[in-house]
Amino acid sequence: QVQLVESGGGSVQTGGSLRLSCAASGYASSRYPMAWFRQAPGKEREGVAAIGSFGSTNYADSVKGRFTVSKDNAKNTLYLQMNTLKPEDTAMYYCAADPRVRLLPDLFAKDYDYWGQGTQVTVSS
């Protein structure tokens, strides 16, 4: 049974940083893609960053240059380093896992079968 547990969310001011973590169990993160999505109140869930089966990455245009996705295969943990945060980054952030080998990970929620419960990120101006 796959379990994804996010942590690291919180409240920061504009320009601040946070690092999100997603601990995976029952899932070989070293082989399969994982991603971060976010959903703000009244908005659709959107892909933020993904890392593929062989380490390739994909980012939403809105976070390129500010966010970095990575994973520690030994710890089976996915990370999202978020720098230069903006109020528009405020959302619930979700970790997701795709049980298919993909060279290039995408940011479409429909392609991810497993989801965590989310961690809240709030950026104040």
JSON list of C-alpha atoms in Angstrom, two decimals:
[
{"chain": "A", "resi": 1, "resn": "GLN", "atom": "CA", "xyz": [0.00, 0.00, 0.00]},
{"chain": "A", "resi": 2, "resn": "VAL", "atom": "CA", "xyz": [1.43, 3.34, -1.08]},
{"chain": "A", "resi": 3, "resn": "GLN", "atom": "CA", "xyz": [1.51, 6.13, 1.48]},
{"chain": "A", "resi": 4, "resn": "LEU", "atom": "CA", "xyz": [2.72, 9.67, 0.88]},
{"chain": "A", "resi": 5, "resn": "VAL", "atom": "CA", "xyz": [3.12, 12.01, 3.83]},
{"chain": "A", "resi": 6, "resn": "GLU", "atom": "CA", "xyz": [3.97, 15.68, 3.28]},
{"chain": "A", "resi": 7, "resn": "SER", "atom": "CA", "xyz": [5.58, 18.00, 5.80]},
{"chain": "A", "resi": 8, "resn": "GLY", "atom": "CA", "xyz": [7.35, 21.34, 5.92]},
{"chain": "A", "resi": 9, "resn": "GLY", "atom": "CA", "xyz": [4.53, 23.73, 5.15]},
{"chain": "A", "resi": 10, "resn": "GLY", "atom": "CA", "xyz": [4.00, 26.91, 7.13]},
{"chain": "A", "resi": 11, "resn": "SER", "atom": "CA", "xyz": [3.61, 30.66, 7.02]},
{"chain": "A", "resi": 12, "resn": "VAL", "atom": "CA", "xyz": [6.31, 32.94, 5.65]},
{"chain": "A", "resi": 13, "resn": "GLN", "atom": "CA", "xyz": [6.59, 36.49, 4.40]},
{"chain": "A", "resi": 14, "resn": "THR", "atom": "CA", "xyz": [7.12, 37.45, 0.78]},
{"chain": "A", "resi": 15, "resn": "GLY", "atom": "CA", "xyz": [10.65, 36.60, -0.29]},
{"chain": "A", "resi": 16, "resn": "GLY", "atom": "CA", "xyz": [11.03, 33.84, 2.26]},
{"chain": "A", "resi": 17, "resn": "SER", "atom": "CA", "xyz": [11.84, 30.16, 1.76]},
{"chain": "A", "resi": 18, "resn": "LEU", "atom": "CA", "xyz": [10.39, 26.81, 2.74]},
{"chain": "A", "resi": 19, "resn": "ARG", "atom": "CA", "xyz": [11.34, 23.22, 2.03]},
{"chain": "A", "resi": 20, "resn": "LEU", "atom": "CA", "xyz": [8.61, 20.67, 1.67]},
{"chain": "A", "resi": 21, "resn": "SER", "atom": "CA", "xyz": [9.21, 16.96, 2.16]},
{"chain": "A", "resi": 22, "resn": "CYS", "atom": "CA", "xyz": [7.19, 13.96, 1.09]},
{"chain": "A", "resi": 23, "resn": "ALA", "atom": "CA", "xyz": [8.02, 10.62, 2.69]},
{"chain": "A", "resi": 24, "resn": "ALA", "atom": "CA", "xyz": [6.93, 7.67, 0.56]},
{"chain": "A", "resi": 25, "resn": "SER", "atom": "CA", "xyz": [6.28, 4.13, 1.73]},
{"chain": "A", "resi": 26, "resn": "GLY", "atom": "CA", "xyz": [5.26, 1.15, -0.37]},
{"chain": "A", "resi": 27, "resn": "TYR", "atom": "CA", "xyz": [6.59, 2.95, -3.43]},
{"chain": "A", "resi": 28, "resn": "ALA", "atom": "CA", "xyz": [9.94, 2.81, -5.17]},
{"chain": "A", "resi": 29, "resn": "SER", "atom": "CA", "xyz": [10.61, 6.51, -5.63]},
{"chain": "A", "resi": 30, "resn": "SER", "atom": "CA", "xyz": [13.95, 5.65, -7.22]},
{"chain": "A", "resi": 31, "resn": "ARG", "atom": "CA", "xyz": [12.17, 4.11, -10.21]},
{"chain": "A", "resi": 32, "resn": "TYR", "atom": "CA", "xyz": [9.04, 6.14, -10.74]},
{"chain": "A", "resi": 33, "resn": "PRO", "atom": "CA", "xyz": [8.13, 9.79, -11.19]},
{"chain": "A", "resi": 34, "resn": "MET", "atom": "CA", "xyz": [6.93, 11.98, -8.38]},
{"chain": "A", "resi": 35, "resn": "ALA", "atom": "CA", "xyz": [5.55, 15.48, -8.41]},
{"chain": "A", "resi": 36, "resn": "TRP", "atom": "CA", "xyz": [4.27, 18.40, -6.41]},
{"chain": "A", "resi": 37, "resn": "PHE", "atom": "CA", "xyz": [0.89, 19.95, -7.09]},
{"chain": "A", "resi": 38, "resn": "ARG", "atom": "CA", "xyz": [-0.88, 22.82, -5.38]},
{"chain": "A", "resi": 39, "resn": "GLN", "atom": "CA", "xyz": [-4.42, 24.04, -5.03]},
{"chain": "A", "resi": 40, "resn": "ALA", "atom": "CA", "xyz": [-5.50, 27.46, -3.85]},
{"chain": "A", "resi": 41, "resn": "PRO", "atom": "CA", "xyz": [-9.07, 28.13, -2.63]},
{"chain": "A", "resi": 42, "resn": "GLY", "atom": "CA", "xyz": [-11.45, 28.42, -5.57]},
{"chain": "A", "resi": 43, "resn": "LYS", "atom": "CA", "xyz": [-8.83, 27.32, -8.09]},
{"chain": "A", "resi": 44, "resn": "GLU", "atom": "CA", "xyz": [-8.03, 24.09, -9.87]},
{"chain": "A", "resi": 45, "resn": "ARG", "atom": "CA", "xyz": [-5.17, 21.88, -8.80]},
{"chain": "A", "resi": 46, "resn": "GLU", "atom": "CA", "xyz": [-2.04, 22.73, -10.77]},
{"chain": "A", "resi": 47, "resn": "GLY", "atom": "CA", "xyz": [1.25, 20.98, -11.29]},
{"chain": "A", "resi": 48, "resn": "VAL", "atom": "CA", "xyz": [4.24, 22.73, -9.77]},
{"chain": "A", "resi": 49, "resn": "ALA", "atom": "CA", "xyz": [7.26, 20.49, -10.27]},
{"chain": "A", "resi": 50, "resn": "ALA", "atom": "CA", "xyz": [7.99, 16.89, -11.16]},
{"chain": "A", "resi": 51, "resn": "ILE", "atom": "CA", "xyz": [10.99, 14.59, -11.24]},
{"chain": "A", "resi": 52, "resn": "GLY", "atom": "CA", "xyz": [11.14, 11.63, -13.59]},
{"chain": "A", "resi": 53, "resn": "SER", "atom": "CA", "xyz": [12.35, 8.06, -13.37]},
{"chain": "A", "resi": 54, "resn": "PHE", "atom": "CA", "xyz": [15.92, 9.03, -14.24]},
{"chain": "A", "resi": 55, "resn": "GLY", "atom": "CA", "xyz": [16.10, 12.42, -12.58]},
{"chain": "A", "resi": 56, "resn": "SER", "atom": "CA", "xyz": [14.80, 14.70, -15.30]},
{"chain": "A", "resi": 57, "resn": "THR", "atom": "CA", "xyz": [12.71, 17.59, -14.01]},
{"chain": "A", "resi": 58, "resn": "ASN", "atom": "CA", "xyz": [9.78, 19.66, -15.16]},
{"chain": "A", "resi": 59, "resn": "TYR", "atom": "CA", "xyz": [8.52, 22.93, -13.70]},
{"chain": "A", "resi": 60, "resn": "ALA", "atom": "CA", "xyz": [5.53, 25.16, -14.12]},
{"chain": "A", "resi": 61, "resn": "ASP", "atom": "CA", "xyz": [6.52, 28.48, -15.67]},
{"chain": "A", "resi": 62, "resn": "SER", "atom": "CA", "xyz": [5.32, 30.32, -12.58]},
{"chain": "A", "resi": 63, "resn": "VAL", "atom": "CA", "xyz": [7.95, 28.67, -10.36]},
{"chain": "A", "resi": 64, "resn": "LYS", "atom": "CA", "xyz": [10.93, 28.25, -12.68]},
{"chain": "A", "resi": 65, "resn": "GLY", "atom": "CA", "xyz": [14.06, 29.72, -11.15]},
{"chain": "A", "resi": 66, "resn": "ARG", "atom": "CA", "xyz": [12.51, 29.83, -7.68]},
{"chain": "A", "resi": 67, "resn": "PHE", "atom": "CA", "xyz": [11.58, 26.21, -6.87]},
{"chain": "A", "resi": 68, "resn": "THR", "atom": "CA", "xyz": [13.74, 23.11, -7.03]},
{"chain": "A", "resi": 69, "resn": "VAL", "atom": "CA", "xyz": [12.45, 19.55, -6.91]},
{"chain": "A", "resi": 70, "resn": "SER", "atom": "CA", "xyz": [14.69, 16.71, -5.80]},
{"chain": "A", "resi": 71, "resn": "LYS", "atom": "CA", "xyz": [14.52, 13.30, -4.23]},
{"chain": "A", "resi": 72, "resn": "ASP", "atom": "CA", "xyz": [16.63, 11.19, -1.93]},
{"chain": "A", "resi": 73, "resn": "ASN", "atom": "CA", "xyz": [16.22, 7.62, -3.14]},
{"chain": "A", "resi": 74, "resn": "ALA", "atom": "CA", "xyz": [17.88, 6.17, -0.06]},
{"chain": "A", "resi": 75, "resn": "LYS", "atom": "CA", "xyz": [15.29, 7.87, 2.14]},
{"chain": "A", "resi": 76, "resn": "ASN", "atom": "CA", "xyz": [12.44, 7.42, -0.36]},
{"chain": "A", "resi": 77, "resn": "THR", "atom": "CA", "xyz": [11.69, 11.10, 0.08]},
{"chain": "A", "resi": 78, "resn": "LEU", "atom": "CA", "xyz": [10.74, 13.85, -2.34]},
{"chain": "A", "resi": 79, "resn": "TYR", "atom": "CA", "xyz": [11.60, 17.49, -1.66]},
{"chain": "A", "resi": 80, "resn": "LEU", "atom": "CA", "xyz": [10.54, 20.88, -2.93]},
{"chain": "A", "resi": 81, "resn": "GLN", "atom": "CA", "xyz": [12.82, 23.79, -2.09]},
{"chain": "A", "resi": 82, "resn": "MET", "atom": "CA", "xyz": [10.85, 26.99, -2.49]},
{"chain": "A", "resi": 83, "resn": "ASN", "atom": "CA", "xyz": [12.69, 30.30, -2.57]},
{"chain": "A", "resi": 84, "resn": "THR", "atom": "CA", "xyz": [11.61, 33.89, -3.18]},
{"chain": "A", "resi": 85, "resn": "LEU", "atom": "CA", "xyz": [8.07, 32.99, -2.23]},
{"chain": "A", "resi": 86, "resn": "LYS", "atom": "CA", "xyz": [5.20, 35.20, -3.37]},
{"chain": "A", "resi": 87, "resn": "PRO", "atom": "CA", "xyz": [1.65, 35.61, -2.04]},
{"chain": "A", "resi": 88, "resn": "GLU", "atom": "CA", "xyz": [0.37, 33.84, -5.18]},
{"chain": "A", "resi": 89, "resn": "ASP", "atom": "CA", "xyz": [2.27, 30.72, -4.03]},
{"chain": "A", "resi": 90, "resn": "THR", "atom": "CA", "xyz": [-0.20, 30.38, -1.15]},
{"chain": "A", "resi": 91, "resn": "ALA", "atom": "CA", "xyz": [-1.95, 27.02, -1.51]},
{"chain": "A", "resi": 92, "resn": "MET", "atom": "CA", "xyz": [-2.25, 23.50, -0.21]},
{"chain": "A", "resi": 93, "resn": "TYR", "atom": "CA", "xyz": [0.68, 21.55, -1.62]},
{"chain": "A", "resi": 94, "resn": "TYR", "atom": "CA", "xyz": [0.30, 17.89, -2.49]},
{"chain": "A", "resi": 95, "resn": "CYS", "atom": "CA", "xyz": [2.82, 15.19, -3.23]},
{"chain": "A", "resi": 96, "resn": "ALA", "atom": "CA", "xyz": [1.90, 12.71, -5.97]},
{"chain": "A", "resi": 97, "resn": "ALA", "atom": "CA", "xyz": [3.38, 9.51, -7.35]},
{"chain": "A", "resi": 98, "resn": "ASP", "atom": "CA", "xyz": [3.06, 7.84, -10.76]},
{"chain": "A", "resi": 99, "resn": "PRO", "atom": "CA", "xyz": [3.58, 4.04, -10.89]},
{"chain": "A", "resi": 100, "resn": "ARG", "atom": "CA", "xyz": [4.86, 4.10, -14.47]},
{"chain": "A", "resi": 101, "resn": "VAL", "atom": "CA", "xyz": [8.40, 4.64, -15.69]},
{"chain": "A", "resi": 102, "resn": "ARG", "atom": "CA", "xyz": [8.62, 7.97, -17.51]},
{"chain": "A", "resi": 103, "resn": "LEU", "atom": "CA", "xyz": [11.70, 9.65, -18.88]},
{"chain": "A", "resi": 104, "resn": "LEU", "atom": "CA", "xyz": [10.03, 13.04, -18.88]},
{"chain": "A", "resi": 105, "resn": "PRO", "atom": "CA", "xyz": [7.62, 13.65, -16.01]},
{"chain": "A", "resi": 106, "resn": "ASP", "atom": "CA", "xyz": [4.53, 15.66, -16.73]},
{"chain": "A", "resi": 107, "resn": "LEU", "atom": "CA", "xyz": [2.41, 17.97, -14.60]},
{"chain": "A", "resi": 108, "resn": "PHE", "atom": "CA", "xyz": [-1.00, 16.47, -15.36]},
{"chain": "A", "resi": 109, "resn": "ALA", "atom": "CA", "xyz": [-2.81, 15.32, -12.25]},
{"chain": "A", "resi": 110, "resn": "LYS", "atom": "CA", "xyz": [-4.56, 12.53, -14.18]},
{"chain": "A", "resi": 111, "resn": "ASP", "atom": "CA", "xyz": [-1.24, 10.74, -14.62]},
{"chain": "A", "resi": 112, "resn": "TYR", "atom": "CA", "xyz": [-0.56, 10.41, -10.90]},
{"chain": "A", "resi": 113, "resn": "ASP", "atom": "CA", "xyz": [-2.28, 7.59, -9.06]},
{"chain": "A", "resi": 114, "resn": "TYR", "atom": "CA", "xyz": [-1.19, 8.22, -5.49]},
{"chain": "A", "resi": 115, "resn": "TRP", "atom": "CA", "xyz": [-1.62, 11.40, -3.44]},
{"chain": "A", "resi": 116, "resn": "GLY", "atom": "CA", "xyz": [-0.70, 12.68, -0.03]},
{"chain": "A", "resi": 117, "resn": "GLN", "atom": "CA", "xyz": [-2.98, 14.65, 2.28]},
{"chain": "A", "resi": 118, "resn": "GLY", "atom": "CA", "xyz": [-1.28, 17.96, 1.62]},
{"chain": "A", "resi": 119, "resn": "THR", "atom": "CA", "xyz": [0.60, 20.61, 3.58]},
{"chain": "A", "resi": 120, "resn": "GLN", "atom": "CA", "xyz": [-0.44, 24.26, 3.71]},
{"chain": "A", "resi": 121, "resn": "VAL", "atom": "CA", "xyz": [1.85, 27.03, 2.52]},
{"chain": "A", "resi": 122, "resn": "THR", "atom": "CA", "xyz": [0.85, 30.62, 3.27]},
{"chain": "A", "resi": 123, "resn": "VAL", "atom": "CA", "xyz": [2.85, 33.59, 2.02]},
{"chain": "A", "resi": 124, "resn": "SER", "atom": "CA", "xyz": [1.96, 36.99, 3.41]},
{"chain": "A", "resi": 125, "resn": "SER", "atom": "CA", "xyz": [2.81, 40.31, 1.82]}
]
